[in-house]
Short mmCIF file of C-alpha atoms and ligand atoms in Angstrom, two decimals:
data_model
loop_
_atom_site.label_atom_id
_atom_site.label_comp_id
_atom_site.label_asym_id
_atom_site.label_seq_id
_atom_site.Cartn_x
_atom_site.Cartn_y
_atom_site.Cartn_z
CA UNK A 1 200.34 153.79 64.39
CA UNK A 2 199.29 152.07 61.22
CA UNK A 3 198.02 155.24 59.56
CA UNK A 4 201.38 156.95 59.89
CA UNK A 5 203.30 154.21 58.06
CA UNK A 6 204.56 154.64 54.49
CA UNK A 7 202.52 151.52 53.58
CA UNK A 8 199.30 153.27 54.59
CA UNK A 9 200.33 156.47 52.80
CA UNK A 10 201.06 154.53 49.60
CA UNK A 11 197.55 153.10 49.64
CA UNK A 12 195.99 156.51 50.28
CA UNK A 13 197.89 157.78 47.23
CA UNK A 14 196.68 154.82 45.12
CA UNK A 15 193.11 155.53 46.17
CA UNK A 16 193.21 158.92 44.46
CA UNK A 17 192.77 157.08 41.20
CA UNK A 18 191.18 153.76 42.01
CA UNK A 19 191.41 150.97 39.45
CA UNK A 20 188.63 150.75 36.88
CA UNK A 21 187.05 147.35 36.34
CA UNK A 22 186.19 147.88 32.67
CA UNK A 23 189.79 148.78 31.93
CA UNK A 24 191.21 145.98 34.07
CA UNK A 25 189.04 143.26 32.56
CA UNK A 26 189.62 144.68 29.06
CA UNK A 27 193.37 144.62 29.52
CA UNK A 28 193.67 141.19 31.10
CA UNK A 29 191.65 138.24 29.78
CA UNK A 30 193.09 136.12 32.59
CA UNK A 31 191.89 138.46 35.33
CA UNK A 32 189.20 136.13 36.69
CA UNK A 33 191.71 133.31 37.07
CA UNK A 34 194.36 135.55 38.47
CA UNK A 35 192.12 136.79 41.25
CA UNK A 36 190.21 133.62 42.10
CA UNK A 37 191.21 131.37 44.98
CA UNK A 38 190.07 127.86 45.75
CA UNK A 39 190.12 126.55 49.30
CA UNK A 40 189.18 122.85 49.29
CA UNK A 41 186.31 123.47 46.88
CA UNK A 42 185.25 126.89 48.14
CA UNK A 43 185.82 129.38 45.36
CA UNK A 44 186.48 132.99 46.23
CA UNK A 45 186.37 135.19 43.13
CA UNK A 46 187.97 138.52 44.01
CA UNK A 47 188.32 139.70 40.43
CA UNK A 48 185.41 142.16 40.53
CA UNK A 49 187.07 144.13 43.30
CA UNK A 50 188.84 147.41 42.59
CA UNK A 51 192.27 145.90 42.91
CA UNK A 52 195.20 145.20 40.66
CA UNK A 53 198.62 143.74 41.27
CA UNK A 54 200.18 146.90 42.65
CA UNK A 55 197.34 147.57 45.10
CA UNK A 56 197.40 143.98 46.32
CA UNK A 57 201.15 144.28 46.89
CA UNK A 58 200.62 147.48 48.84
CA UNK A 59 197.89 145.85 50.92
CA UNK A 60 200.04 142.81 51.67
CA UNK A 61 202.85 145.16 52.71
CA UNK A 62 200.38 146.80 55.09
CA UNK A 63 199.53 143.41 56.60
CA UNK A 64 203.25 142.73 57.06
CA UNK A 65 203.97 146.04 58.75
CA UNK A 66 200.95 145.45 61.02
CA UNK A 67 202.51 142.12 62.03
CA UNK A 68 199.42 140.14 61.12
CA UNK A 69 201.42 136.93 60.85
CA UNK A 70 202.85 137.05 64.34
CA UNK A 71 199.50 137.99 65.79
CA UNK A 72 197.99 135.00 64.01
CA UNK A 73 200.70 132.76 65.49
CA UNK A 74 200.00 134.23 68.91
CA UNK A 75 196.26 133.56 68.58
CA UNK A 76 196.46 129.93 67.51
CA UNK A 77 199.23 129.28 70.04
CA UNK A 78 197.08 130.41 72.97
CA UNK A 79 198.67 133.76 73.86
CA UNK A 80 196.35 136.08 75.79
CA UNK A 81 195.65 138.33 72.82
CA UNK A 82 192.32 139.38 74.34
CA UNK A 83 194.27 141.73 76.56
CA UNK A 84 191.42 143.64 78.17
CA UNK A 85 190.02 140.39 79.56
CA UNK A 86 193.42 138.69 79.87
CA UNK A 87 192.25 135.68 77.87
CA UNK A 88 193.47 133.44 75.11
CA UNK A 89 191.42 133.37 71.90
CA UNK A 90 191.26 129.79 70.79
CA UNK A 91 188.18 129.10 68.71
CA UNK A 92 190.57 127.38 66.28
CA UNK A 93 191.23 124.76 69.01
CA UNK A 94 187.52 123.85 68.99
CA UNK A 95 188.01 122.24 65.60
CA UNK A 96 191.48 120.90 66.24
CA UNK A 97 192.30 117.21 66.51
CA UNK A 98 192.46 115.38 69.86
CA UNK A 99 196.13 114.58 69.25
CA UNK A 100 197.08 118.21 68.59
CA UNK A 101 198.25 118.27 72.20
CA UNK A 102 197.68 122.00 72.55
CA UNK A 103 198.56 123.00 76.10
CA UNK A 104 197.58 126.49 77.16
CA UNK A 105 198.07 127.95 80.61
CA UNK A 106 199.07 124.49 81.78
CA UNK A 107 195.89 122.85 80.50
CA UNK A 108 195.71 120.25 77.73
CA UNK A 109 192.92 121.91 75.86
CA UNK A 110 192.91 119.47 72.94
CA UNK A 111 191.81 116.75 75.36
CA UNK A 112 189.28 119.06 77.02
CA UNK A 113 187.71 119.84 73.65
CA UNK A 114 187.62 116.16 72.70
CA UNK A 115 185.97 115.24 76.02
CA UNK A 116 183.16 117.78 75.61
CA UNK A 117 182.62 116.73 72.00
CA UNK A 118 182.34 113.11 73.13
CA UNK A 119 179.77 114.13 75.77
CA UNK A 120 177.81 116.09 73.16
CA UNK A 121 178.01 113.23 70.67
CA UNK A 122 176.68 110.77 73.22
CA UNK A 123 173.81 113.02 74.28
CA UNK A 124 172.85 114.12 70.78
CA UNK A 125 172.86 110.54 69.57
CA UNK A 126 170.62 109.46 72.43
CA UNK A 127 168.15 112.27 71.77
CA UNK A 128 168.11 111.51 68.04
CA UNK A 129 167.56 107.80 68.53
CA UNK A 130 164.85 108.21 71.15
CA UNK A 131 167.03 106.63 73.83
CA UNK A 132 166.91 109.84 75.88
CA UNK A 133 163.32 110.18 77.04
CA UNK A 134 161.49 112.82 78.98
CA UNK A 135 159.85 112.61 82.40
CA UNK A 136 156.87 110.64 81.14
CA UNK A 137 158.94 108.29 79.00
CA UNK A 138 158.09 110.09 75.75
CA UNK A 139 160.86 110.67 73.24
CA UNK A 140 162.04 114.19 72.49
CA UNK A 141 160.63 115.73 69.34
CA UNK A 142 161.09 119.40 70.07
CA UNK A 143 164.28 121.08 71.25
CA UNK A 144 164.22 124.70 72.39
CA UNK A 145 167.56 126.51 72.52
CA UNK A 146 167.32 129.40 74.96
CA UNK A 147 170.23 131.81 74.54
CA UNK A 148 171.04 135.19 73.07
CA UNK A 149 173.78 136.86 71.02
CA UNK A 150 176.66 134.46 70.60
CA UNK A 151 174.64 131.74 72.32
CA UNK A 152 171.90 131.98 69.72
CA UNK A 153 172.91 133.51 66.41
CA UNK A 154 175.41 130.80 65.39
CA UNK A 155 173.32 127.69 66.04
CA UNK A 156 170.18 129.40 64.74
CA UNK A 157 171.87 130.47 61.51
CA UNK A 158 173.44 127.05 61.01
CA UNK A 159 170.22 125.17 61.82
CA UNK A 160 168.44 127.10 59.09
CA UNK A 161 171.35 126.78 56.66
CA UNK A 162 171.54 123.01 57.05
CA UNK A 163 167.85 122.26 56.74
CA UNK A 164 168.55 119.51 54.22
CA UNK A 165 170.67 117.64 56.76
CA UNK A 166 168.28 117.73 59.71
CA UNK A 167 166.66 114.88 61.59
CA UNK A 168 163.14 114.37 60.24
CA UNK A 169 161.33 114.08 63.56
CA UNK A 170 163.05 116.62 65.76
CA UNK A 171 162.33 120.29 65.41
CA UNK A 172 164.53 122.92 67.02
CA UNK A 173 163.24 126.36 68.04
CA UNK A 174 165.42 129.24 69.16
CA UNK A 175 164.31 131.67 71.82
CA UNK A 176 166.50 134.70 72.41
CA UNK A 177 164.45 137.83 72.97
CA UNK A 178 163.23 138.65 76.47
CA UNK A 179 160.05 139.83 74.75
CA UNK A 180 157.66 137.13 75.99
CA UNK A 181 156.30 136.81 72.47
CA UNK A 182 159.39 134.88 71.48
CA UNK A 183 158.98 132.15 74.09
CA UNK A 184 155.25 132.15 73.42
CA UNK A 185 155.88 131.50 69.72
CA UNK A 186 158.24 128.62 70.51
CA UNK A 187 155.90 126.99 73.00
CA UNK A 188 152.56 127.46 71.33
CA UNK A 189 151.51 124.04 70.18
CA UNK A 190 154.51 122.41 71.90
CA UNK A 191 154.00 119.18 73.79
CA UNK A 192 155.72 119.49 77.18
CA UNK A 193 156.59 115.82 77.61
CA UNK A 194 158.35 115.80 74.22
CA UNK A 195 160.22 119.09 74.70
CA UNK A 196 163.85 119.50 75.71
CA UNK A 197 165.21 122.89 76.73
CA UNK A 198 168.84 123.73 76.15
CA UNK A 199 169.82 126.74 78.22
CA UNK A 200 172.82 128.20 76.39
CA UNK A 201 174.69 130.83 78.33
CA UNK A 202 178.43 131.12 78.75
CA UNK A 203 178.08 133.21 81.91
CA UNK A 204 174.69 131.88 83.02
CA UNK A 205 173.90 135.38 84.26
CA UNK A 206 172.33 136.88 81.13
CA UNK A 207 169.04 138.55 82.00
CA UNK A 208 167.20 137.58 78.83
CA UNK A 209 168.28 133.95 78.89
CA UNK A 210 167.61 133.39 82.57
CA UNK A 211 164.22 135.10 82.33
CA UNK A 212 163.24 132.88 79.39
CA UNK A 213 164.68 129.78 81.06
CA UNK A 214 162.72 130.41 84.27
CA UNK A 215 159.49 130.86 82.36
CA UNK A 216 160.18 127.72 80.34
CA UNK A 217 160.79 125.77 83.54
CA UNK A 218 157.55 127.05 85.05
CA UNK A 219 155.70 126.04 81.86
CA UNK A 220 157.16 122.56 81.99
CA UNK A 221 156.70 121.93 85.71
CA UNK A 222 153.17 123.26 85.51
CA UNK A 223 152.33 120.96 82.61
CA UNK A 224 154.01 117.82 83.94
CA UNK A 225 153.14 118.48 87.56
CA UNK A 226 156.57 117.54 88.90
CA UNK A 227 159.71 119.49 89.77
CA UNK A 228 161.80 116.35 88.99
CA UNK A 229 160.79 116.67 85.36
CA UNK A 230 163.40 119.42 85.02
CA UNK A 231 166.22 116.86 85.15
CA UNK A 232 164.99 115.17 81.97
CA UNK A 233 163.93 118.28 80.09
CA UNK A 234 166.69 120.80 80.80
CA UNK A 235 170.36 120.74 79.91
CA UNK A 236 172.85 123.61 80.00
CA UNK A 237 175.70 124.87 77.86
CA UNK A 238 177.88 127.03 80.02
CA UNK A 239 181.19 127.80 81.67
CA UNK A 240 179.42 128.49 84.99
CA UNK A 241 178.84 125.23 86.84
CA UNK A 242 177.63 126.96 89.99
CA UNK A 243 175.05 129.01 88.12
CA UNK A 244 173.79 125.93 86.30
CA UNK A 245 173.42 124.00 89.56
CA UNK A 246 171.68 126.95 91.23
CA UNK A 247 169.15 127.00 88.39
CA UNK A 248 168.37 123.36 89.15
CA UNK A 249 169.98 121.69 86.15
CA UNK A 250 171.95 118.53 86.92
CA UNK A 251 175.59 119.41 86.13
CA UNK A 252 175.98 115.94 84.62
CA UNK A 253 173.83 117.41 81.87
CA UNK A 254 175.95 120.49 81.48
CA UNK A 255 178.18 120.80 78.44
CA UNK A 256 181.12 123.00 79.22
CA UNK A 257 183.34 125.36 77.35
CA UNK A 258 185.99 127.83 78.38
CA UNK A 259 186.71 131.50 78.79
CA UNK A 260 188.91 131.37 75.67
CA UNK A 261 185.81 130.84 73.49
CA UNK A 262 184.18 134.18 72.71
CA UNK A 263 180.38 134.10 72.40
CA UNK A 264 180.40 135.10 68.74
CA UNK A 265 183.08 132.47 68.04
CA UNK A 266 181.26 129.66 69.83
CA UNK A 267 178.99 127.92 67.32
CA UNK A 268 181.48 125.06 67.07
CA UNK A 269 181.73 124.64 70.86
CA UNK A 270 179.10 123.11 73.17
CA UNK A 271 176.94 126.05 72.06
CA UNK A 272 176.35 124.01 68.90
CA UNK A 273 174.56 121.19 70.78
CA UNK A 274 171.12 122.01 69.33
CA UNK A 275 172.70 121.94 65.88
CA UNK A 276 174.38 118.62 66.60
CA UNK A 277 171.03 117.16 67.66
CA UNK A 278 169.55 118.40 64.40
CA UNK A 279 172.27 117.31 61.96
CA UNK A 280 173.81 114.45 63.94
CA UNK A 281 177.27 114.04 65.37
CA UNK A 282 178.73 113.04 62.02
CA UNK A 283 177.26 116.15 60.40
CA UNK A 284 178.76 118.24 63.18
CA UNK A 285 182.14 116.56 62.59
CA UNK A 286 181.89 117.56 58.94
CA UNK A 287 181.16 121.13 59.98
CA UNK A 288 184.28 121.08 62.17
CA UNK A 289 186.30 119.65 59.28
CA UNK A 290 185.17 122.60 57.16
CA UNK A 291 186.32 125.04 59.82
CA UNK A 292 189.63 123.18 59.99
CA UNK A 293 190.09 123.34 56.24
CA UNK A 294 189.87 127.14 56.36
CA UNK A 295 192.04 127.33 59.49
CA UNK A 296 194.76 125.32 57.76
CA UNK A 297 194.59 127.57 54.73
CA UNK A 298 194.64 130.70 56.90
CA UNK A 299 197.75 129.69 58.81
CA UNK A 300 199.68 128.27 55.88
CA UNK A 301 198.85 130.11 52.64
CA UNK A 302 201.04 133.08 51.74
CA UNK A 303 199.37 136.39 52.51
CA UNK A 304 198.99 137.21 48.82
CA UNK A 305 197.02 134.00 48.19
CA UNK A 306 195.21 133.74 51.48
CA UNK A 307 191.43 134.07 51.16
CA UNK A 308 190.58 135.55 54.59
CA UNK A 309 193.64 137.80 54.47
CA UNK A 310 192.75 139.16 51.04
CA UNK A 311 189.09 139.66 51.97
CA UNK A 312 190.28 141.58 55.02
CA UNK A 313 192.76 143.70 53.10
CA UNK A 314 190.28 144.55 50.38
CA UNK A 315 187.86 145.54 53.14
CA UNK A 316 190.50 147.86 54.62
CA UNK A 317 191.10 149.35 51.17
CA UNK A 318 187.41 150.19 50.86
CA UNK A 319 186.88 151.31 54.44
CA UNK A 320 190.01 153.36 55.05
CA UNK A 321 191.31 154.42 51.66
CA UNK A 322 188.10 154.79 49.68
CA UNK A 323 186.05 155.77 52.75
CA UNK A 324 183.09 153.47 52.13
CA UNK A 325 181.26 152.85 55.39
CA UNK A 326 179.22 149.71 54.78
CA UNK A 327 179.60 146.17 53.52
CA UNK A 328 176.72 144.04 52.25
CA UNK A 329 176.52 140.26 52.40
CA UNK A 330 173.99 138.94 49.90
CA UNK A 331 173.58 135.17 49.87
CA UNK A 332 171.76 133.84 46.80
CA UNK A 333 170.53 131.10 49.06
CA UNK A 334 167.36 131.34 51.11
CA UNK A 335 168.76 128.87 53.63
CA UNK A 336 171.44 131.41 54.55
CA UNK A 337 168.83 133.99 55.49
CA UNK A 338 170.35 134.46 58.96
CA UNK A 339 173.93 134.53 57.75
CA UNK A 340 174.07 138.33 57.37
CA UNK A 341 172.76 138.74 60.93
CA UNK A 342 175.34 136.25 62.16
CA UNK A 343 178.10 138.17 60.40
CA UNK A 344 176.79 141.43 61.76
CA UNK A 345 177.59 140.25 65.24
CA UNK A 346 180.86 138.59 64.28
CA UNK A 347 182.17 141.66 62.53
CA UNK A 348 180.54 144.61 64.28
CA UNK A 349 180.95 143.34 67.83
CA UNK A 350 184.55 142.40 67.09
CA UNK A 351 185.77 145.46 65.24
CA UNK A 352 183.29 148.19 66.20
CA UNK A 353 185.99 149.72 68.38
CA UNK A 354 187.26 153.26 68.91
CA UNK A 355 190.47 152.62 70.82
CA UNK A 356 193.57 150.58 70.11
CA UNK A 357 194.87 147.77 72.29
CA UNK A 358 196.75 150.28 74.42
CA UNK A 359 193.60 152.39 74.96
CA UNK A 360 194.65 155.24 72.67
CA UNK A 361 191.96 156.49 70.29
CA UNK A 362 192.11 155.25 66.72
CA UNK A 363 192.73 157.94 64.14
CA UNK A 364 191.06 156.06 61.28
CA UNK A 365 187.82 154.25 60.66
CA UNK A 366 187.44 150.71 62.01
CA UNK A 367 184.71 148.10 61.43
CA UNK A 368 182.20 148.77 58.67
CA UNK A 369 178.45 148.50 59.04
CA UNK A 370 177.62 144.98 57.86
CA UNK A 371 174.20 144.26 56.48
CA UNK A 372 172.38 142.10 53.98
CA UNK A 373 169.51 139.91 52.96
CA UNK A 374 169.19 136.93 50.67
CA UNK A 375 168.95 137.56 46.93
CA UNK A 376 166.87 137.80 44.86
CA UNK A 377 164.60 139.52 47.42
CA UNK A 378 166.97 142.43 47.96
CA UNK A 379 166.97 143.16 44.22
CA UNK A 380 163.37 144.30 44.53
CA UNK A 381 164.20 146.54 47.44
CA UNK A 382 167.54 148.08 48.36
CA UNK A 383 169.71 147.17 45.35
CA UNK A 384 168.71 150.49 43.79
CA UNK A 385 171.07 152.22 46.21
CA UNK A 386 173.84 149.73 45.57
CA UNK A 387 173.65 150.38 41.82
CA UNK A 388 172.97 154.10 41.69
CA UNK A 389 173.31 155.50 45.21
CA UNK A 390 175.98 158.06 46.00
CA UNK A 391 178.19 155.80 48.13
CA UNK A 392 179.47 152.50 46.76
CA UNK A 393 178.68 149.43 48.85
CA UNK A 394 181.12 146.55 48.51
CA UNK A 395 179.18 143.31 48.26
CA UNK A 396 179.83 139.63 48.97
CA UNK A 397 177.65 137.37 46.87
CA UNK A 398 177.41 133.81 48.17
CA UNK A 399 176.05 131.07 45.93
CA UNK A 400 175.90 127.30 45.43
CA UNK A 401 175.60 125.25 42.26
CA UNK A 402 173.30 122.53 43.61
CA UNK A 403 170.09 123.47 45.37
CA UNK A 404 168.63 121.28 48.07
CA UNK A 405 165.01 122.28 47.81
CA UNK A 406 164.25 123.60 44.40
CA UNK A 407 163.45 122.65 40.86
CA UNK A 408 166.30 123.18 38.42
CA UNK A 409 164.60 126.07 36.64
CA UNK A 410 164.23 127.94 39.93
CA UNK A 411 167.87 127.51 40.62
CA UNK A 412 169.02 128.62 37.19
CA UNK A 413 166.95 131.79 37.67
CA UNK A 414 168.50 132.37 41.08
CA UNK A 415 172.04 131.92 39.82
CA UNK A 416 171.46 133.99 36.68
CA UNK A 417 170.37 136.84 38.90
CA UNK A 418 173.39 136.48 41.14
CA UNK A 419 175.86 136.55 38.26
CA UNK A 420 173.94 139.38 36.55
CA UNK A 421 174.01 141.58 39.63
CA UNK A 422 177.76 141.21 40.02
CA UNK A 423 178.21 141.98 36.32
CA UNK A 424 175.91 145.00 36.41
CA UNK A 425 177.64 146.41 39.47
CA UNK A 426 181.07 145.98 37.96
CA UNK A 427 180.46 147.24 34.46
CA UNK A 428 177.36 149.40 34.75
CA UNK A 429 175.87 151.04 31.70
CA UNK A 430 177.46 154.11 30.17
CA UNK A 431 175.66 157.14 28.82
CA UNK A 432 176.63 156.04 25.30
CA UNK A 433 175.09 152.61 25.84
CA UNK A 434 171.92 154.13 27.25
CA UNK A 435 171.60 156.52 24.29
CA UNK A 436 172.23 153.74 21.80
CA UNK A 437 169.08 152.07 23.14
CA UNK A 438 167.08 155.10 21.98
CA UNK A 439 166.32 156.31 25.48
CA UNK A 440 164.83 159.86 25.39
CA UNK A 441 167.24 162.61 26.45
CA UNK A 442 165.33 163.42 29.63
CA UNK A 443 165.77 159.88 30.91
CA UNK A 444 169.35 159.21 29.94
CA UNK A 445 170.91 160.40 33.22
CA UNK A 446 168.43 158.31 35.19
CA UNK A 447 169.30 155.17 33.30
CA UNK A 448 173.06 155.41 33.53
CA UNK A 449 174.70 152.91 35.85
CA UNK A 450 178.09 154.15 37.00
CA UNK A 451 179.57 150.65 37.36
CA UNK A 452 182.96 150.04 38.96
CA UNK A 453 181.09 148.88 42.05
CA UNK A 454 182.94 146.05 43.70
CA UNK A 455 181.85 142.58 44.64
CA UNK A 456 183.33 139.26 45.69
CA UNK A 457 181.59 136.05 44.71
CA UNK A 458 181.95 133.12 47.08
CA UNK A 459 180.84 129.98 45.35
CA UNK A 460 180.67 126.27 46.20
CA UNK A 461 179.04 123.21 44.77
CA UNK A 462 176.58 122.72 47.61
CA UNK A 463 175.81 124.14 51.03
CA UNK A 464 177.00 121.23 53.17
CA UNK A 465 178.09 121.26 56.82
CA UNK A 466 181.70 121.25 55.57
CA UNK A 467 181.16 124.29 53.36
CA UNK A 468 179.30 126.13 56.09
CA UNK A 469 182.25 125.54 58.42
CA UNK A 470 184.60 126.91 55.76
CA UNK A 471 182.41 129.97 55.25
CA UNK A 472 182.19 130.83 58.93
CA UNK A 473 185.93 130.41 59.45
CA UNK A 474 186.61 132.51 56.36
CA UNK A 475 184.81 135.43 57.95
CA UNK A 476 186.19 134.79 61.44
CA UNK A 477 189.71 135.09 60.10
CA UNK A 478 188.85 138.06 57.91
CA UNK A 479 187.62 139.89 61.00
CA UNK A 480 190.76 138.85 62.89
CA UNK A 481 193.07 140.25 60.20
CA UNK A 482 191.21 143.55 60.03
CA UNK A 483 191.33 143.88 63.81
CA UNK A 484 195.07 143.15 63.75
CA UNK A 485 195.64 145.89 61.18
CA UNK A 486 193.52 148.39 63.04
CA UNK A 487 195.29 147.40 66.25
CA UNK A 488 192.04 146.92 68.16
CA UNK A 489 190.95 144.10 70.46
CA UNK A 490 188.51 142.11 68.32
CA UNK A 491 187.62 139.84 71.22
CA UNK A 492 186.07 142.03 73.87
CA UNK A 493 182.72 143.87 73.75
CA UNK A 494 182.68 146.54 76.44
CA UNK A 495 180.30 148.58 74.32
CA UNK A 496 177.38 146.34 75.23
CA UNK A 497 177.87 146.80 78.98
CA UNK A 498 176.49 150.28 79.67
CA UNK A 499 173.03 149.51 78.34
CA UNK A 500 172.89 146.31 80.43
CA UNK A 501 173.75 148.19 83.62
CA UNK A 502 171.21 150.95 82.95
CA UNK A 503 168.53 148.38 82.14
CA UNK A 504 169.09 146.71 85.51
CA UNK A 505 168.66 150.05 87.26
CA UNK A 506 165.54 150.94 85.31
CA UNK A 507 164.03 147.48 85.76
CA UNK A 508 164.09 147.99 89.53
CA UNK A 509 162.55 151.46 89.13
CA UNK A 510 159.59 150.35 87.03
CA UNK A 511 157.89 148.93 90.10
CA UNK A 512 159.00 151.58 92.55
CA UNK A 513 156.07 153.85 93.51
CA UNK A 514 158.36 156.92 93.57
CA UNK A 515 159.39 158.40 90.24
CA UNK A 516 163.17 158.08 89.73
CA UNK A 517 165.20 161.26 89.98
CA UNK A 518 168.45 159.98 88.56
CA UNK A 519 167.66 160.20 84.82
CA UNK A 520 167.35 162.86 82.15
CA UNK A 521 163.88 164.28 81.53
CA UNK A 522 163.24 162.11 78.47
CA UNK A 523 164.03 158.82 80.24
CA UNK A 524 162.01 159.84 83.30
CA UNK A 525 159.02 160.79 81.14
CA UNK A 526 159.20 157.49 79.26
CA UNK A 527 159.24 155.55 82.52
CA UNK A 528 156.28 157.55 83.79
CA UNK A 529 154.32 157.07 80.57
CA UNK A 530 155.01 153.35 80.66
CA UNK A 531 153.72 153.08 84.20
CA UNK A 532 150.60 155.04 83.29
CA UNK A 533 149.90 152.79 80.30
CA UNK A 534 150.36 149.75 82.51
CA UNK A 535 147.90 150.91 85.19
CA UNK A 536 144.97 148.51 85.41
C1 G6Q B 1 179.41 137.56 72.05
C2 G6Q B 1 178.91 138.37 73.14
C3 G6Q B 1 177.45 138.20 73.44
C4 G6Q B 1 177.11 136.98 74.29
C5 G6Q B 1 175.68 137.13 74.81
C6 G6Q B 1 175.23 135.94 75.60
O1 G6Q B 1 180.55 137.53 71.67
O2 G6Q B 1 179.71 138.20 74.23
O3 G6Q B 1 176.66 138.17 72.29
O4 G6Q B 1 177.26 135.82 73.55
O5 G6Q B 1 175.57 138.29 75.58
O6 G6Q B 1 176.04 135.75 76.71
P1 G6Q B 1 175.93 134.45 77.55
O7 G6Q B 1 176.28 133.30 76.69
O8 G6Q B 1 176.90 134.62 78.69
O9 G6Q B 1 174.52 134.35 78.04
#
């Protein structure tokens, strides 16, 4: 077990007196350079983390003893590292090259990936050019992606992030929630003969997605007055050909993927079709190239100079040795407003686990609570706690030098705030400094900033498809490394099952005239109250 190794113990001992940023920066004028990495133009400044050479060495030793490198080799080589589902984990193959010749379980998956990408490219190009028309001959101007979780969060986040690269005349909406308000919002004002629905569901059994898809189909058929209209207005992204056919979607218009693509790792698979329609096939290629750039770095850079590995190790240091439970992601970029939510799923669904691969309970903390909002908004809200709350919150700041939609003075203000926050967190304000400002005695304690609060700044010239691909892969691999060290399966999600099963039971009971007898008193009372409220 990782927590009974000498490497773990050494880190616990180091955490008794964590490094102090004021001292470290004071002692080493080269610190920023020493702890900044560049991956094909993506800068990762780790210098404001509570690390120094010895701690990094201890962390790298921990990664070695946890066998991170061989697990990484196993993942990219197609071993079934998702052991509870007996599956390979090959999102890296989605951005591989057609001539990689990766054969897994007897299947040439490099060719499979290339074939689906070619199908997507052809379809997306036809929709963008107006060559693909709807039932009445009208071109498509509105695309609605219906999916949830991994079949929604990635394309939705990326669609928002890449606003500057979108097609001018095609709008994409995303419907995920089974709350009818969501579909209503997407369809209000929509023109049926110009609307294309993409039903995105790996399993094609997800209650929310199928419920929304059925309502969308009814809306379309009702408006266009013909069942055949479905063929021109519905396509599917799925691994379940039978389910797609049963829904009434022509399987020629189904874009496939494979069981070795986890939902939360699927934005660069067929699940990205809505995004490809928005940013074009070439834009999507650039996104894939960005993923590949980070993949190449991840598999080839030494652990001590490997951006995802170091982010992961520093996260372990905070979570397990310093016992800090949360991690904030604060993009100074409005277009990344859904990036924290995307990372929440990526990280918390992957590493929110209580047992190891062999089923034995972990004896240490695993995945942190991930949260965040774009800056500067958060500064006027929750940053108070980050600066002066009782538990430090490690932060990732994400920023870009060139804005896409703003006047230069806006952007300078945005960036100044980003840099200032990282500086304030790191160095704080001492009692002496507060007093020297003439602050009255009664207020001094209130105005002290403890400092020594860690942050990483991830910085690039511009938020392009390439950079977005790099960013996503950076976090994918970070999560992988942490899962490898904790010895958990980062690729299953059994914790979401129980609620789904209970919901199916309760759904059937809501209409049953008899009151159910199989629940606790609270659940039964809620069901009864609901029925009473719903009585005509
Ligand atoms: C992701 C999860 C989950 C999944 C959704 C949608 O890793 O498995 O978020 O993506 O439940 O599932 P379907 O794509 O099968 O509808």
